[in-house]
Amino acid sequence: MRKIDREIVAVEMRLQRIALRFGVSDWRELERLLKAKGIDSPELDTLWPEYLYLRKRLEELKKRRSEVLSSLGRL
């Protein structure tokens, strides 16, 4: 459980660092910036795959954490 929590924090920190690089205060706002039309930035284009990977990884970790908590509750 601790390993999952540590990885969740690490992924959120990576997302937050990306957001701060582009002047966005919260990584949850990052997708809107990355999808915005009219912004032509090679750096944003290269970050899109990393953002998608990190977001998917975070979803997977949160799901796994929920499953672990659920199984512990059944003990």
mmCIF file of C-alpha atoms in Angstrom:
data_model
loop_
_atom_site.group_PDB
_atom_site.id
_atom_site.type_symbol
_atom_site.label_atom_id
_atom_site.label_comp_id
_atom_site.label_asym_id
_atom_site.label_seq_id
_atom_site.Cartn_x
_atom_site.Cartn_y
_atom_site.Cartn_z
ATOM 1 C CA MET A 1 0.000 0.000 0.000
ATOM 2 C CA ARG A 2 2.803 2.418 0.854
ATOM 3 C CA LYS A 3 4.507 1.659 -2.433
ATOM 4 C CA ILE A 4 1.338 2.576 -4.327
ATOM 5 C CA ASP A 5 0.917 5.783 -2.315
ATOM 6 C CA ARG A 6 4.543 6.771 -2.944
ATOM 7 C CA GLU A 7 4.163 6.183 -6.661
ATOM 8 C CA ILE A 8 0.937 8.217 -6.754
ATOM 9 C CA VAL A 9 2.775 11.118 -5.125
ATOM 10 C CA ALA A 10 5.707 10.764 -7.538
ATOM 11 C CA VAL A 11 3.427 10.797 -10.599
ATOM 12 C CA GLU A 12 1.467 13.798 -9.297
ATOM 13 C CA MET A 13 4.738 15.636 -8.641
ATOM 14 C CA ARG A 14 5.910 14.983 -12.217
ATOM 15 C CA LEU A 15 2.603 16.267 -13.555
ATOM 16 C CA GLN A 16 2.829 19.335 -11.327
ATOM 17 C CA ARG A 17 6.374 20.123 -12.516
ATOM 18 C CA ILE A 18 5.168 19.993 -16.121
ATOM 19 C CA ALA A 19 2.278 22.315 -15.269
ATOM 20 C CA LEU A 20 4.514 24.818 -13.506
ATOM 21 C CA ARG A 21 6.856 24.923 -16.498
ATOM 22 C CA PHE A 22 3.962 26.293 -18.531
ATOM 23 C CA GLY A 23 2.619 28.653 -15.899
ATOM 24 C CA VAL A 24 -0.353 26.480 -14.963
ATOM 25 C CA SER A 25 -0.975 26.313 -11.231
ATOM 26 C CA ASP A 26 -2.513 22.841 -11.175
ATOM 27 C CA TRP A 27 -1.690 19.797 -13.289
ATOM 28 C CA ARG A 28 -5.418 19.146 -13.737
ATOM 29 C CA GLU A 29 -5.581 22.310 -15.883
ATOM 30 C CA LEU A 30 -2.710 21.080 -18.020
ATOM 31 C CA GLU A 31 -4.850 19.071 -20.438
ATOM 32 C CA ARG A 32 -6.852 22.159 -21.362
ATOM 33 C CA LEU A 33 -3.606 23.974 -22.161
ATOM 34 C CA LEU A 34 -2.215 21.046 -24.124
ATOM 35 C CA LYS A 35 -5.421 20.769 -26.169
ATOM 36 C CA ALA A 36 -5.848 24.521 -26.753
ATOM 37 C CA LYS A 37 -6.104 25.511 -30.369
ATOM 38 C CA GLY A 38 -3.818 28.203 -31.622
ATOM 39 C CA ILE A 39 -0.938 27.329 -29.337
ATOM 40 C CA ASP A 40 1.894 26.155 -31.516
ATOM 41 C CA SER A 41 4.693 24.985 -29.287
ATOM 42 C CA PRO A 42 7.017 22.092 -30.051
ATOM 43 C CA GLU A 43 7.643 21.671 -26.333
ATOM 44 C CA LEU A 44 3.925 21.273 -25.662
ATOM 45 C CA ASP A 45 3.701 18.785 -28.519
ATOM 46 C CA THR A 46 6.495 16.675 -27.055
ATOM 47 C CA LEU A 47 4.935 16.766 -23.580
ATOM 48 C CA TRP A 48 1.542 15.446 -24.713
ATOM 49 C CA PRO A 49 2.570 11.745 -24.798
ATOM 50 C CA GLU A 50 4.276 12.053 -21.395
ATOM 51 C CA TYR A 51 1.200 13.763 -19.952
ATOM 52 C CA LEU A 52 -1.089 11.032 -21.299
ATOM 53 C CA TYR A 53 1.177 8.313 -19.915
ATOM 54 C CA LEU A 54 1.353 9.940 -16.475
ATOM 55 C CA ARG A 55 -2.394 10.568 -16.333
ATOM 56 C CA LYS A 56 -3.144 6.950 -17.283
ATOM 57 C CA ARG A 57 -0.578 5.677 -14.772
ATOM 58 C CA LEU A 58 -2.162 7.801 -12.046
ATOM 59 C CA GLU A 59 -5.601 6.402 -12.863
ATOM 60 C CA GLU A 60 -4.219 2.847 -12.736
ATOM 61 C CA LEU A 61 -2.518 3.466 -9.388
ATOM 62 C CA LYS A 62 -5.634 4.977 -7.855
ATOM 63 C CA LYS A 63 -7.687 2.035 -9.093
ATOM 64 C CA ARG A 64 -5.140 -0.413 -7.662
ATOM 65 C CA ARG A 65 -5.127 1.477 -4.348
ATOM 66 C CA SER A 66 -8.906 1.271 -4.216
ATOM 67 C CA GLU A 67 -8.781 -2.478 -4.899
ATOM 68 C CA VAL A 68 -6.221 -3.001 -2.128
ATOM 69 C CA LEU A 69 -8.299 -0.980 0.343
ATOM 70 C CA SER A 70 -11.382 -2.937 -0.655
ATOM 71 C CA SER A 71 -9.662 -6.268 -0.158
ATOM 72 C CA LEU A 72 -8.312 -5.166 3.217
ATOM 73 C CA GLY A 73 -11.820 -4.187 4.242
ATOM 74 C CA ARG A 74 -13.023 -7.710 3.556
ATOM 75 C CA LEU A 75 -10.489 -9.289 5.920
#
